[in-house]
Each structure stands twice: as C-alpha cells, then as structure tokens.
Coordinates of C-alpha atoms and ligand atoms in Angstrom, one line a residue:
Chain O
M247 CA -7.0 15.2 18.0
I248 CA -6.2 13.2 20.9
K249 CA -3.4 14.0 21.9
K250 CA -2.9 12.1 25.0
S251 CA -0.9 9.1 25.7
R252 CA -1.4 5.4 25.9
K253 CA 0.3 2.5 26.7
L254 CA -0.9 -1.1 26.6
G255 CA -3.1 -2.5 29.3
R256 CA 0.6 -5.0 29.4
G257 CA 3.0 -5.9 28.1
V258 CA 3.4 -8.2 24.4
A259 CA 5.7 -10.2 23.1
I260 CA 6.9 -12.1 20.0
V261 CA 8.0 -15.7 20.2
G262 CA 7.6 -17.3 16.9
A263 CA 7.6 -16.5 13.4
G264 CA 7.1 -17.4 9.8
V265 CA 6.7 -17.3 6.0
C266 CA 5.4 -19.6 2.9
K267 CA 7.8 -18.8 0.3
F268 CA 5.8 -16.0 -1.4
G269 CA 5.4 -15.5 -5.5
T270 CA 3.0 -17.4 -8.2
L271 CA 1.6 -20.4 -6.2
K272 CA -0.1 -22.7 -9.0
G273 CA -2.7 -25.3 -7.5
R274 CA -2.7 -23.7 -4.0
S275 CA -5.2 -22.6 -2.2
S276 CA -5.7 -19.4 0.9
R277 CA -5.3 -21.7 3.4
D278 CA -2.2 -24.3 2.2
L279 CA -0.5 -21.0 2.1
F280 CA -1.2 -20.0 5.3
V281 CA -0.2 -23.9 7.1
E282 CA 3.5 -23.7 5.2
A283 CA 2.7 -20.3 8.0
F284 CA 1.9 -21.9 10.7
N285 CA 4.1 -24.4 9.7
E286 CA 7.6 -22.6 10.0
M287 CA 6.2 -20.4 12.4
R288 CA 5.9 -23.4 14.9
A289 CA 9.5 -24.4 14.5
S290 CA 10.9 -21.1 15.2
V291 CA 9.7 -21.3 18.7
D292 CA 12.6 -22.0 20.3
K293 CA 11.3 -23.8 23.2
G294 CA 8.6 -25.2 21.7
L295 CA 4.8 -24.6 21.1
E296 CA 1.5 -26.5 22.9
I297 CA -1.1 -25.4 20.0
K298 CA -3.4 -26.1 22.1
D299 CA -2.5 -23.3 24.4
I300 CA -3.6 -21.1 21.5
E301 CA -6.8 -19.1 22.4
A302 CA -7.3 -17.0 19.5
L303 CA -6.7 -16.1 16.2
Y304 CA -6.1 -12.4 13.5
V305 CA -5.9 -13.1 10.0
G306 CA -5.5 -10.3 8.2
N307 CA -6.9 -10.5 4.9
F308 CA -8.1 -8.6 2.1
S309 CA -9.8 -10.1 -0.1
S310 CA -10.2 -13.8 -0.1
D311 CA -14.2 -13.4 -1.9
F312 CA -12.9 -11.6 -5.4
F313 CA -9.6 -13.4 -5.6
E314 CA -10.8 -16.6 -5.0
G315 CA -14.4 -16.4 -4.6
Q316 CA -14.3 -18.0 -0.7
G317 CA -15.9 -15.3 1.6
H318 CA -15.7 -16.5 5.6
I319 CA -11.8 -17.0 5.5
A320 CA -10.9 -16.7 9.5
P321 CA -12.7 -20.0 10.5
I322 CA -11.4 -21.9 7.6
M323 CA -7.4 -20.7 7.9
A324 CA -7.9 -21.8 11.9
D325 CA -9.5 -25.5 11.2
W326 CA -6.6 -26.1 9.2
V327 CA -4.3 -25.4 11.3
G328 CA -6.7 -27.2 14.5
L329 CA -7.3 -23.8 16.5
V330 CA -11.6 -24.9 16.3
P331 CA -13.4 -23.9 18.1
R332 CA -11.2 -21.2 18.8
P333 CA -12.6 -17.1 17.8
A334 CA -11.6 -16.3 14.8
T335 CA -11.7 -13.3 13.4
R336 CA -10.8 -11.6 9.7
V337 CA -9.3 -7.8 9.7
E338 CA -9.0 -5.7 6.6
G339 CA -7.9 -3.5 6.0
A340 CA -7.0 -3.2 2.2
C341 CA -2.8 -3.6 1.9
A342 CA -3.0 -2.7 5.7
S343 CA -4.8 -5.9 6.9
G344 CA -2.0 -7.6 8.0
G345 CA -0.5 -4.5 10.5
V346 CA -4.0 -3.9 11.2
A347 CA -4.3 -7.6 12.3
L348 CA -1.2 -7.5 14.8
R349 CA -2.5 -5.2 15.9
E350 CA -5.6 -6.6 17.2
G351 CA -3.7 -9.2 18.3
I352 CA -1.7 -7.3 20.5
I353 CA -4.7 -5.5 21.6
A354 CA -6.2 -8.5 22.2
I355 CA -3.5 -9.2 24.9
A356 CA -3.1 -5.9 26.5
S357 CA -6.8 -6.2 27.2
G358 CA -6.0 -9.4 29.6
L359 CA -8.9 -11.4 27.5
Y360 CA -5.6 -14.3 26.1
D361 CA -2.6 -14.6 27.2
M362 CA -1.1 -15.9 23.6
V363 CA -2.6 -14.6 20.4
L364 CA -1.9 -16.2 17.1
V365 CA -1.7 -13.4 14.0
G366 CA -1.9 -14.4 10.1
G367 CA -2.2 -12.8 7.1
V368 CA -3.0 -14.3 3.5
E369 CA -3.9 -13.9 -0.4
K370 CA -4.1 -15.8 -2.8
M371 CA -3.6 -13.2 -5.9
T372 CA -3.0 -15.2 -9.0
D373 CA -5.8 -17.4 -9.5
L374 CA -7.2 -13.8 -11.3
P375 CA -6.0 -12.5 -14.2
T376 CA -4.0 -9.0 -14.3
E377 CA -7.2 -7.0 -15.0
R378 CA -9.4 -8.4 -12.8
V379 CA -6.9 -7.9 -9.7
T380 CA -6.2 -4.2 -11.0
D381 CA -10.1 -4.0 -10.3
T382 CA -10.8 -5.8 -7.1
L383 CA -7.1 -3.5 -6.2
G384 CA -9.1 -0.6 -6.9
G385 CA -11.8 -1.9 -5.1
A386 CA -9.7 -0.2 -1.8
S387 CA -10.0 2.9 -3.6
D388 CA -13.0 5.3 -3.3
V389 CA -15.3 3.4 -5.7
L390 CA -17.5 6.7 -6.3
Y391 CA -15.2 9.3 -7.3
E392 CA -11.8 8.0 -7.5
V393 CA -12.6 4.4 -9.9
P394 CA -15.2 6.5 -12.7
A395 CA -11.4 8.8 -13.1
G396 CA -10.1 6.4 -14.2
F397 CA -7.6 5.7 -11.2
T398 CA -6.2 2.4 -10.8
F399 CA -4.3 1.6 -7.7
P400 CA -0.8 3.0 -9.3
G401 CA -2.6 5.2 -11.1
L402 CA -3.3 7.0 -7.3
Y403 CA 0.5 6.5 -6.1
A404 CA 1.9 7.4 -10.0
A405 CA -0.2 11.1 -8.7
I406 CA 1.7 11.0 -6.0
A407 CA 4.8 10.7 -7.3
T408 CA 4.2 13.4 -10.0
A409 CA 2.9 15.7 -6.9
H410 CA 6.2 14.8 -5.1
M411 CA 8.6 15.5 -8.5
N412 CA 6.4 19.0 -8.6
K413 CA 7.1 19.6 -4.9
Y414 CA 10.8 18.5 -4.3
G415 CA 12.5 18.0 -8.1
T416 CA 12.3 14.5 -7.1
K417 CA 13.3 12.3 -10.8
V418 CA 12.4 8.8 -12.3
E419 CA 15.5 7.8 -11.1
H420 CA 15.5 8.0 -7.8
F421 CA 12.3 5.9 -8.3
M422 CA 14.3 2.8 -10.5
K423 CA 17.2 3.4 -7.6
V424 CA 14.5 2.1 -5.0
A425 CA 14.4 -0.5 -6.7
I426 CA 17.6 -2.2 -7.7
K427 CA 18.5 -1.8 -4.0
N428 CA 15.1 -3.5 -2.8
H429 CA 15.5 -6.4 -5.7
N430 CA 19.5 -6.4 -4.3
N431 CA 17.6 -7.8 -0.9
G432 CA 15.4 -10.0 -1.8
A433 CA 18.2 -11.7 -4.2
L434 CA 19.8 -12.4 -0.9
N435 CA 16.0 -13.3 0.8
P436 CA 15.0 -17.4 -0.3
K437 CA 10.7 -16.5 0.0
A438 CA 11.3 -14.0 -1.9
Q439 CA 9.0 -14.0 -5.3
F440 CA 11.8 -12.2 -7.2
N441 CA 14.6 -13.9 -5.7
S442 CA 17.5 -11.6 -8.0
T443 CA 19.2 -8.5 -8.2
I444 CA 17.8 -6.5 -11.9
K445 CA 21.5 -7.0 -13.3
D446 CA 19.8 -11.2 -12.9
V447 CA 16.5 -10.1 -14.5
M448 CA 19.2 -8.3 -17.2
A449 CA 21.1 -11.6 -17.6
S450 CA 17.6 -13.6 -18.5
R451 CA 16.1 -11.3 -20.2
V452 CA 19.9 -12.0 -22.8
K453 CA 20.2 -16.0 -22.3
K454 CA 16.3 -15.9 -23.3
A455 CA 16.7 -13.7 -26.2
Q456 CA 19.5 -15.9 -27.1
E457 CA 17.5 -18.9 -27.3
R458 CA 15.5 -18.0 -29.3
G459 CA 17.0 -16.7 -32.0
Q460 CA 16.1 -13.3 -31.5
P461 CA 17.9 -10.0 -32.0
V462 CA 20.0 -10.1 -28.5
P463 CA 18.7 -7.1 -26.3
T464 CA 21.9 -4.8 -25.1
W465 CA 21.9 -2.2 -21.6
E466 CA 24.5 -0.2 -20.0
N467 CA 23.4 -0.6 -17.2
E468 CA 20.8 -1.0 -14.4
M469 CA 19.6 2.2 -15.3
G470 CA 19.5 1.4 -19.0
F471 CA 17.6 -1.6 -18.6
L472 CA 15.0 0.6 -16.7
K473 CA 15.4 2.6 -18.7
D474 CA 13.7 0.8 -21.6
D475 CA 10.0 1.2 -22.2
R476 CA 10.4 -2.3 -24.0
A477 CA 11.9 -4.2 -21.1
N478 CA 10.4 -2.3 -18.8
P479 CA 6.7 -0.2 -19.9
V480 CA 5.1 2.0 -18.3
V481 CA 1.9 1.5 -15.9
A482 CA 0.8 4.1 -15.3
W483 CA 3.5 7.7 -15.7
P484 CA 6.0 8.4 -13.6
M485 CA 5.3 4.2 -12.1
R486 CA 6.8 1.2 -14.4
L487 CA 7.0 -2.5 -14.1
F488 CA 9.9 -2.4 -11.9
D489 CA 8.2 0.3 -9.4
C490 CA 5.1 -1.2 -8.5
S491 CA 5.5 -4.7 -6.6
P492 CA 3.9 -7.7 -8.3
I493 CA 0.9 -9.8 -7.8
T494 CA 1.5 -12.7 -5.1
D495 CA 0.5 -15.9 -3.9
G496 CA 1.8 -15.5 0.3
A497 CA 0.4 -16.0 3.7
A498 CA 2.9 -15.1 6.6
C499 CA 1.7 -15.7 10.7
L500 CA 3.3 -14.7 14.2
L501 CA 3.1 -16.0 17.5
L502 CA 2.0 -13.3 20.7
V503 CA 2.5 -14.4 24.2
A504 CA 1.7 -11.5 26.8
E505 CA 5.2 -10.1 28.1
D506 CA 5.7 -12.2 31.3
M507 CA 5.5 -15.5 29.9
A508 CA 7.7 -14.6 27.0
K509 CA 10.6 -16.5 28.6
N510 CA 8.1 -20.0 28.1
F511 CA 8.9 -20.0 24.8
T512 CA 12.6 -18.3 23.7
D513 CA 15.5 -16.6 25.7
T514 CA 14.8 -13.6 23.2
P515 CA 11.4 -12.5 22.8
I516 CA 11.1 -9.5 20.4
Y517 CA 8.8 -6.9 22.5
I518 CA 6.5 -5.2 20.6
I519 CA 6.3 -1.4 22.7
G520 CA 4.9 1.1 20.1
V521 CA 1.7 0.7 18.8
G522 CA -0.3 3.3 15.9
Q523 CA -3.0 3.0 13.5
A524 CA -4.4 6.1 11.8
S525 CA -7.6 6.6 9.1
D526 CA -6.9 9.4 6.4
V527 CA -9.6 10.7 3.3
A528 CA -9.4 10.1 -0.4
L529 CA -6.5 10.6 -2.0
H530 CA -8.1 14.6 -4.1
D531 CA -9.2 15.1 -0.2
K532 CA -5.7 15.6 0.9
E533 CA -4.4 18.5 2.0
D534 CA -0.8 17.2 0.7
L535 CA -0.7 14.9 -2.5
S536 CA 2.7 14.4 -1.4
C537 CA 2.9 13.2 1.5
I538 CA 0.2 10.5 3.5
G539 CA -0.8 12.0 6.8
A540 CA -2.1 8.6 8.5
A541 CA 1.8 6.8 8.9
K542 CA 2.5 10.9 10.0
E543 CA -0.5 10.1 12.9
A544 CA 0.4 6.4 13.6
A545 CA 3.9 6.8 13.8
R546 CA 3.2 9.9 16.1
Q547 CA 2.0 7.6 17.7
A548 CA 3.7 4.9 17.7
Y549 CA 6.9 6.9 18.4
D550 CA 5.3 8.8 21.7
M551 CA 4.2 5.1 23.8
A552 CA 8.1 3.6 22.4
G553 CA 9.5 6.7 24.1
V554 CA 11.2 6.5 20.8
G555 CA 12.2 8.7 18.2
P556 CA 13.4 8.3 14.8
E557 CA 16.4 8.8 15.3
D558 CA 16.3 5.9 17.0
I559 CA 14.7 3.2 14.7
Q560 CA 17.9 0.9 13.5
I561 CA 15.8 -0.6 10.2
A562 CA 12.4 -0.6 8.6
E563 CA 10.6 -1.9 7.0
V564 CA 8.4 0.0 5.1
H565 CA 5.3 -0.3 3.1
D566 CA 6.7 -0.4 -0.8
C567 CA 3.6 -1.1 -3.0
F568 CA 5.2 1.2 -5.1
T569 CA 8.9 2.5 -5.5
I570 CA 7.5 6.1 -4.6
A571 CA 5.4 4.7 -1.3
E572 CA 9.3 4.3 0.1
I573 CA 10.4 7.1 -0.3
V574 CA 7.6 9.1 0.7
A575 CA 7.3 6.2 3.6
T576 CA 10.8 7.4 4.8
E577 CA 9.8 11.1 4.9
D578 CA 6.1 10.5 7.4
L579 CA 8.6 8.2 9.4
G580 CA 10.8 11.3 9.8
F581 CA 13.8 9.4 9.0
F582 CA 14.3 11.9 6.4
K583 CA 13.0 15.1 5.8
P584 CA 10.2 15.9 3.8
G585 CA 11.8 15.9 -0.2
E586 CA 15.3 14.8 1.2
G587 CA 13.6 10.5 1.4
A588 CA 15.0 10.3 -2.6
K589 CA 18.4 11.7 -2.3
A590 CA 18.7 9.1 1.1
V591 CA 18.2 6.3 -1.7
E592 CA 20.5 8.0 -4.2
D593 CA 23.5 8.2 -1.3
G594 CA 22.8 3.9 -0.1
V595 CA 21.7 5.4 3.5
T596 CA 18.5 3.3 3.7
A597 CA 21.0 0.2 1.4
R598 CA 21.5 -2.9 3.5
D599 CA 24.8 -1.6 4.7
G600 CA 23.8 2.0 4.8
A601 CA 23.2 4.0 7.7
K602 CA 19.1 2.9 7.8
P603 CA 18.7 -0.6 6.2
I604 CA 15.4 -0.1 5.2
N605 CA 12.7 -3.3 3.6
T606 CA 16.1 -5.7 3.7
S607 CA 14.3 -8.1 3.5
G608 CA 13.1 -7.5 -0.5
G609 CA 10.4 -4.9 0.4
L610 CA 7.2 -5.9 -1.0
K611 CA 8.6 -5.4 -4.5
S612 CA 10.8 -7.5 -4.6
K613 CA 9.5 -10.3 -1.1
G614 CA 6.2 -9.5 -3.2
H615 CA 2.7 -8.3 -2.0
P616 CA 0.3 -10.5 -1.0
V617 CA -1.8 -7.8 0.5
G618 CA -3.3 -8.8 3.5
A619 CA -0.1 -10.8 4.6
S620 CA 2.3 -7.8 3.8
G621 CA 1.9 -6.3 7.3
V622 CA 3.0 -9.5 9.1
A623 CA 5.5 -10.7 6.7
Q624 CA 6.8 -7.6 7.5
T625 CA 7.4 -7.9 11.2
V626 CA 8.8 -11.5 10.5
E627 CA 11.6 -9.7 8.1
V628 CA 12.5 -7.8 11.7
W629 CA 12.1 -10.5 13.8
H630 CA 14.8 -12.2 11.8
Q631 CA 16.5 -9.6 11.9
M632 CA 16.6 -9.1 15.7
R633 CA 17.8 -12.0 16.4
G634 CA 20.2 -12.8 14.3
E635 CA 18.9 -14.9 12.0
A636 CA 18.3 -13.6 8.9
G637 CA 21.3 -15.4 6.8
P638 CA 23.3 -13.9 4.3
R639 CA 21.1 -10.7 4.0
Q640 CA 21.2 -9.8 8.4
V641 CA 22.3 -6.9 8.4
P642 CA 25.9 -6.3 8.9
G643 CA 27.7 -4.6 11.8
M644 CA 24.8 -3.4 13.8
D645 CA 23.5 -5.6 17.5
I646 CA 20.1 -4.6 16.0
K647 CA 16.9 -3.8 19.1
L648 CA 14.9 -1.3 17.7
A649 CA 13.3 -2.3 14.8
L650 CA 10.4 -0.2 13.0
T651 CA 7.7 -1.4 10.5
H652 CA 5.1 0.6 8.4
N653 CA 2.0 -0.5 6.6
V654 CA -0.2 1.4 4.9
G655 CA -3.8 0.2 3.3
A656 CA -4.6 1.7 0.3
T657 CA -3.4 5.3 -0.6
G658 CA -3.1 5.9 3.3
G659 CA -6.9 5.3 3.6
T660 CA -5.1 3.4 6.5
C661 CA -1.6 3.1 8.4
V662 CA -0.1 0.6 10.5
V663 CA 2.6 1.4 12.5
H664 CA 4.7 -0.6 15.2
I665 CA 8.0 -0.5 16.9
Y666 CA 10.0 -3.5 18.6
E667 CA 12.3 -3.5 21.3
R668 CA 15.6 -6.6 21.9
R669 CA 15.8 -6.1 25.3
Chain Y
M226 CA -37.8 18.6 -4.3
E227 CA -33.3 19.4 -3.3
R228 CA -32.1 16.2 -4.7
E229 CA -30.4 13.9 -2.0
F230 CA -26.8 15.0 -1.3
T231 CA -25.4 11.4 -2.8
S232 CA -23.3 10.8 -5.7
A233 CA -26.3 9.9 -7.1
S234 CA -27.4 12.7 -7.5
F235 CA -23.5 13.6 -8.1
N236 CA -23.2 11.7 -11.0
E237 CA -27.6 13.1 -12.2
F238 CA -26.4 16.5 -12.3
L239 CA -23.5 16.0 -14.2
G240 CA -25.2 14.1 -16.8
E241 CA -26.5 17.7 -16.8
K242 CA -23.3 19.1 -17.4
K243 CA -23.1 20.4 -13.8
L244 CA -20.5 20.0 -11.3
M245 CA -22.3 20.6 -8.2
A246 CA -21.4 20.2 -4.6
S247 CA -23.1 20.6 -1.3
K248 CA -22.4 23.9 1.0
C249 CA -22.9 23.6 4.8
I250 CA -26.1 26.4 6.0
K251 CA -24.5 26.6 9.4
C252 CA -20.4 26.9 8.9
G253 CA -20.1 27.4 4.7
A254 CA -18.4 24.5 4.7
L255 CA -17.8 23.4 1.0
Y256 CA -17.9 19.6 0.2
L257 CA -17.4 18.6 -3.4
P258 CA -17.7 15.0 -3.8
P259 CA -21.2 16.3 -1.7
R260 CA -21.6 15.1 1.5
P261 CA -25.1 14.9 3.3
L262 CA -23.1 15.5 6.9
C263 CA -20.8 18.6 7.1
I264 CA -17.9 16.9 9.0
K265 CA -16.5 20.7 10.4
C266 CA -19.6 21.5 12.8
F267 CA -21.6 18.5 12.4
G268 CA -24.6 20.5 10.9
T269 CA -26.8 18.6 8.6
E270 CA -28.6 21.3 6.7
M271 CA -26.7 21.3 3.9
E272 CA -27.6 23.6 0.5
W273 CA -26.1 22.3 -3.3
V274 CA -23.6 25.0 -5.4
E275 CA -22.8 24.6 -8.7
M276 CA -18.6 25.3 -9.4
K277 CA -17.6 27.4 -12.1
G278 CA -15.5 24.2 -13.6
K279 CA -12.1 26.3 -13.5
G280 CA -9.2 25.0 -12.1
K281 CA -5.6 23.9 -11.8
L282 CA -4.0 20.6 -12.4
A283 CA -2.8 19.3 -8.6
A284 CA -1.0 15.7 -9.6
F285 CA -2.0 13.5 -12.8
T286 CA -0.7 10.0 -14.3
T287 CA -1.0 8.4 -17.5
I288 CA -1.8 5.1 -17.1
A289 CA -1.7 2.2 -19.0
I290 CA -2.5 -1.3 -17.5
A291 CA -6.1 -0.2 -17.2
P292 CA -9.1 -0.8 -15.5
T293 CA -11.7 -3.3 -17.4
L294 CA -13.9 0.8 -17.1
M295 CA -11.2 2.3 -19.6
L296 CA -10.3 -1.6 -21.1
E297 CA -14.1 -0.5 -22.1
E298 CA -13.8 2.8 -23.6
G299 CA -10.5 1.5 -26.1
Y300 CA -7.6 2.2 -23.7
G301 CA -5.6 0.5 -23.1
R302 CA -1.0 -0.3 -23.1
D303 CA -1.2 1.0 -27.0
N304 CA -3.5 4.6 -25.6
P305 CA -2.2 5.4 -22.4
Y306 CA -5.0 7.8 -20.9
C307 CA -4.5 10.9 -18.6
T308 CA -6.4 11.1 -15.3
G309 CA -5.1 13.8 -11.8
V310 CA -6.3 15.0 -9.1
V311 CA -7.9 18.7 -9.9
E312 CA -7.2 21.7 -7.8
L313 CA -10.8 24.1 -7.9
E314 CA -11.1 28.1 -7.6
E315 CA -13.8 27.3 -4.9
G316 CA -11.2 25.2 -2.7
P317 CA -11.9 21.7 -3.6
K318 CA -10.5 18.5 -5.4
I319 CA -11.9 16.2 -7.2
S320 CA -10.3 13.1 -9.3
A321 CA -10.9 13.5 -12.6
R322 CA -10.4 12.4 -16.0
I323 CA -7.5 15.2 -17.4
L324 CA -8.5 16.3 -21.6
G325 CA -6.6 17.8 -23.9
V326 CA -3.2 16.8 -22.8
D327 CA -0.8 14.4 -24.4
A328 CA -1.0 10.9 -22.7
K329 CA 2.4 9.5 -24.5
K330 CA 4.6 12.6 -23.7
P331 CA 3.9 12.3 -19.6
E332 CA 7.1 14.1 -19.2
E333 CA 5.5 17.2 -20.9
I334 CA 2.5 17.4 -18.7
K335 CA 2.5 20.3 -15.8
I336 CA 1.2 20.7 -12.7
G337 CA -0.4 23.8 -12.6
T338 CA -1.8 23.5 -15.9
P339 CA -5.4 26.1 -15.8
L340 CA -8.3 23.1 -16.6
A341 CA -11.7 24.1 -17.3
V342 CA -14.1 21.2 -16.5
D343 CA -16.1 18.5 -19.3
F344 CA -18.6 16.3 -18.8
V345 CA -17.1 12.2 -20.9
E346 CA -20.4 10.7 -22.6
R347 CA -20.6 7.0 -22.9
G348 CA -23.4 4.4 -23.2
E349 CA -26.7 5.4 -24.6
G350 CA -30.2 5.3 -22.9
E351 CA -30.7 3.3 -19.7
G352 CA -27.3 3.0 -19.8
K353 CA -25.6 6.0 -19.9
R354 CA -23.1 7.3 -18.2
T355 CA -21.5 11.1 -17.6
F356 CA -17.7 10.8 -16.1
L357 CA -16.5 14.2 -15.0
A358 CA -13.5 15.5 -17.1
F359 CA -10.7 18.8 -17.5
K360 CA -9.9 20.1 -20.3
A361 CA -6.8 22.1 -20.8
Ligands
ZN902 ZN1 -20.7 22.8 9.1

C-alpha cells in the first residue's frame, strides 16, 4: 500500500453550489434537472460568474444508458448550459460517480491545466419500473457472482447489516433511528424528496385511510410504525422500505476555481483541503463484512492531506444509501469506534443538534438518491452549512470551519472522501 | 486440455455439480471465484482445485423485492428467498443462494450456521443453468 503523503499541486476552492429539487420529476429529463441545478449554482456565486470563463465540465452519472436510453451525456449537459466547445467528461463510479467527478475536477485545477471547472452530477431514475431500477442498480455489484446468487443492491447492504448485528449486537431499532433522524432533517430541506418527518408520514397515512373509508391504522409511536410490516414492508431483511434511500431524479452543480482566484467570486469560499479515494473487492471477498475498507483508506488519505483527524470534523454528509450504511460510515471515518456507531445514533450524537451532526440535508435516505448526483449534492449541503446559509436546518450554535463528505459506490467498490475548510 | 480460469468454466463446473477454485501454482493462493492472475505473487500458472463444499454462513439477507432473475423463478413479495455469503472450510468466501432456512423468519437464521454445497438447476436444454447454493 502506498502510504506516502500527497498534496494538491495547488489549492482549490468552491465558489458556487446548487441542486435542483429532488423527487419524481415527471416529464423532465436529465438535461432539465442539470440546467436547474446549474442556474441555482450561478445564482449562488456572490460576485457573479461569467459562464464563458468555465474551462471544463466533469459530470458524475451512473447509468443514463439504462435509465433513459441515453449514453454519452457529458456533451449534452455541456451544451444545455452553454459550455460547448469546452471539454466535457462523464465520470462513472456507481453511486460514487458524483464524488469521483468532484475529485477529477479538483485534480484538473490542482494540476494547473484549468483555473475554473464545473463539476456536476445527474441521474434521472424514475422513468423505469422498480424491477428494472433494481436490475440496473444491481449492475453496480458483481454481475457474474453476486447477481446469480440472487443478491440485489439492498440485499448486499442487508448482508452487511447482519454481519454488523452479529459482530456488535446492533439492533434493527438502531437502523430505524437513523431513518427517523434523517427524515427529521429532510423535513427542513425544501429540496428533499421526502420533505417530511416519519410522524408526518404516519399522519398522512391516517388521513388517507380516513378519506378512503378504510380502517384507520394506529401506531403507538414512530417505532411502532417502522415495525409494522404493512406500513414499512421488508425489502431485504433487516432492511425495510424506510431503511432504503428512494429512487430519485436529481442533479447538482459546483463551481471550482484555483485558490488564488477564489476571492474574486466570493468573500467566503469553501476550500478543499483533503481528498481521498480508494477501491475494494466484491463483498464476499472482504475480510471483514461489517465495514467498508475503501472508506477507511479514502478517509486516511483525506485526513493525511488535510492534516486533521476525525475528531476535528464538525459535520459530515455520509453515504446513507441504507440506514446501516450511515452507521458503518461513521465508524469507517473514525468518528466512532467500530461497533459504536449505532449507540451514537441512539444517544443523539449524530442528530442536527448533537455533538457530531451527520446528514443535516436529510441524507440520501430523505433528501433522495439520484445516484450520480448524490456525491455532488452532499458537497452542496456542506457549502450551505459552512457558510451559515442552510436556513431552518442550519446546525444550531456551531461555527463550522471543518466538514467532510463521504460518497460510496455500490458496497464500497469505490469510496471518495473530501474535507472542506472555511477560513 | 485445462479449462480456462473464467466465470464460464466456473459455471460449467457448477453444471457438473462441482465447486471449483483456482490455485496459484507458484505461491499456493486459492481463488474463489477463480481467476487467471494471482494477485498475491502475480504468477499466471493456475490449477483447478475442487472445494469440499463445507462452510458456514458469514452474512445473509432474505429478499422480498426481487430482481428479474428471481421474479422469473417465482420469488417475490409473498415468497422471499435467502441469499448470503458463505465462508468455506478452505478459507475463501463466496456469494450463494441459501437453502434449508425459512426465509419468512429471518430472525431465526443464524450467522455461523454450518452449510453444505448444493446446486440449483433452472431452465431446459440450451437455456439450462446451474446456480451455486448452500444448504443448512
Ligand atoms: Zn501466487
């Protein structure tokens, strides 16, 4: 393993960020979502942006080929925001496509090749029926050996969950608490697909039953609702519907510039001080099934470059494609010891008003998971929080100077970690 | 002639009810799924080794929202199936279907359960395919 410390050739800063509204967006294709995110990004550049100054585009996208029947989307995205003839590159790393695109954009500026780069992520998923989406996402695992065994994407994370439960005594209630927390955060995020708490969901189910003259369901509390097989059916045990991130249409954009130019665009740029990426084997080949090795290695690289440790990070957006994934992420990143991520959720440490707020955006669970866009959208959330612009979901009483994002492809075949600083 | 160290050969062996791994002749590393290049010593000389087919459950799930492949076999919401990662006595782990457990009662399925290799045959004639399974 290469353990030599690495630094960027020159500093890189984020000076603009935007996301489109996430959800099931009928009649709108990936280019429409991308334009919406781009326009929000443009409006976020405090001192204005000359679009013609953007020199290149890196766009994360997992599978527009299967989802929309459209390959080769990078030049289309470039065209729709007026960047032609600038080079446009599509980056694929399953659900980490967006994070990997960001890393490529950073490398392009750090190398000196460009001064200003647009990084985007986009996925239009809801045109396909659920079984076809399941098949397409399954394509991010090992199709020769995992798919014939009957594994689905939720199934692979469910297997990680059983290994975690067996090794550390983690309970299904811990997974449910992640869902409750992230829905609480998503309820405060107008861009979220599920802009509602679990309690809101329960109330709407009751209302719907009343309107239809059906028997009105009663649940003691949120846990009662989440344990109800009818209200919250099993997808792949122990992962139930509310343990899974949804199928989402969405896009996100970031504007990156060389550090020495950053103040020309804003007085509060967000600097990228740590970058890490790693790969890993198929789930069955992992020595330890209860963690994600690529996350540990990507985090090690990012902490090393940034010169900070997990204890210094104030907030993080982590890849909660499934509730178990958030617990594992907070352990892999070193926020909590292995096996103690579940207790941290239970104790409220990772809540928005806790000591280590995780997924203030609502996470993939509640904000939605347009796979190629998610890694970029995580950075958009951190940008808002670090600049104190997150509105009602702004972390209370915390001057956020250091934040982290963690973006995973499939079961950890790819993981990207970024660390951000506000100076 | 020795069969190539590919997934096609692996599946062909499954059709003959054999679970076969590849073993590096130079350093002895064992690979399941089989592979043609040793990633420990980077040697390219491999030999086929049959696994005894004994192992234990390392991780599992019971799936209700099934992919097309399993829907076509009659699995789904009302008929979940179990799949998992099996750790073989010889060391390697592999993804496989898990039989002989009640997929409707996942709470009762235990990691560490001893398993023996089994083979699930689907389709007829040219379309016939054998899937790796393990039975409790
Ligand atoms: Zn070898």
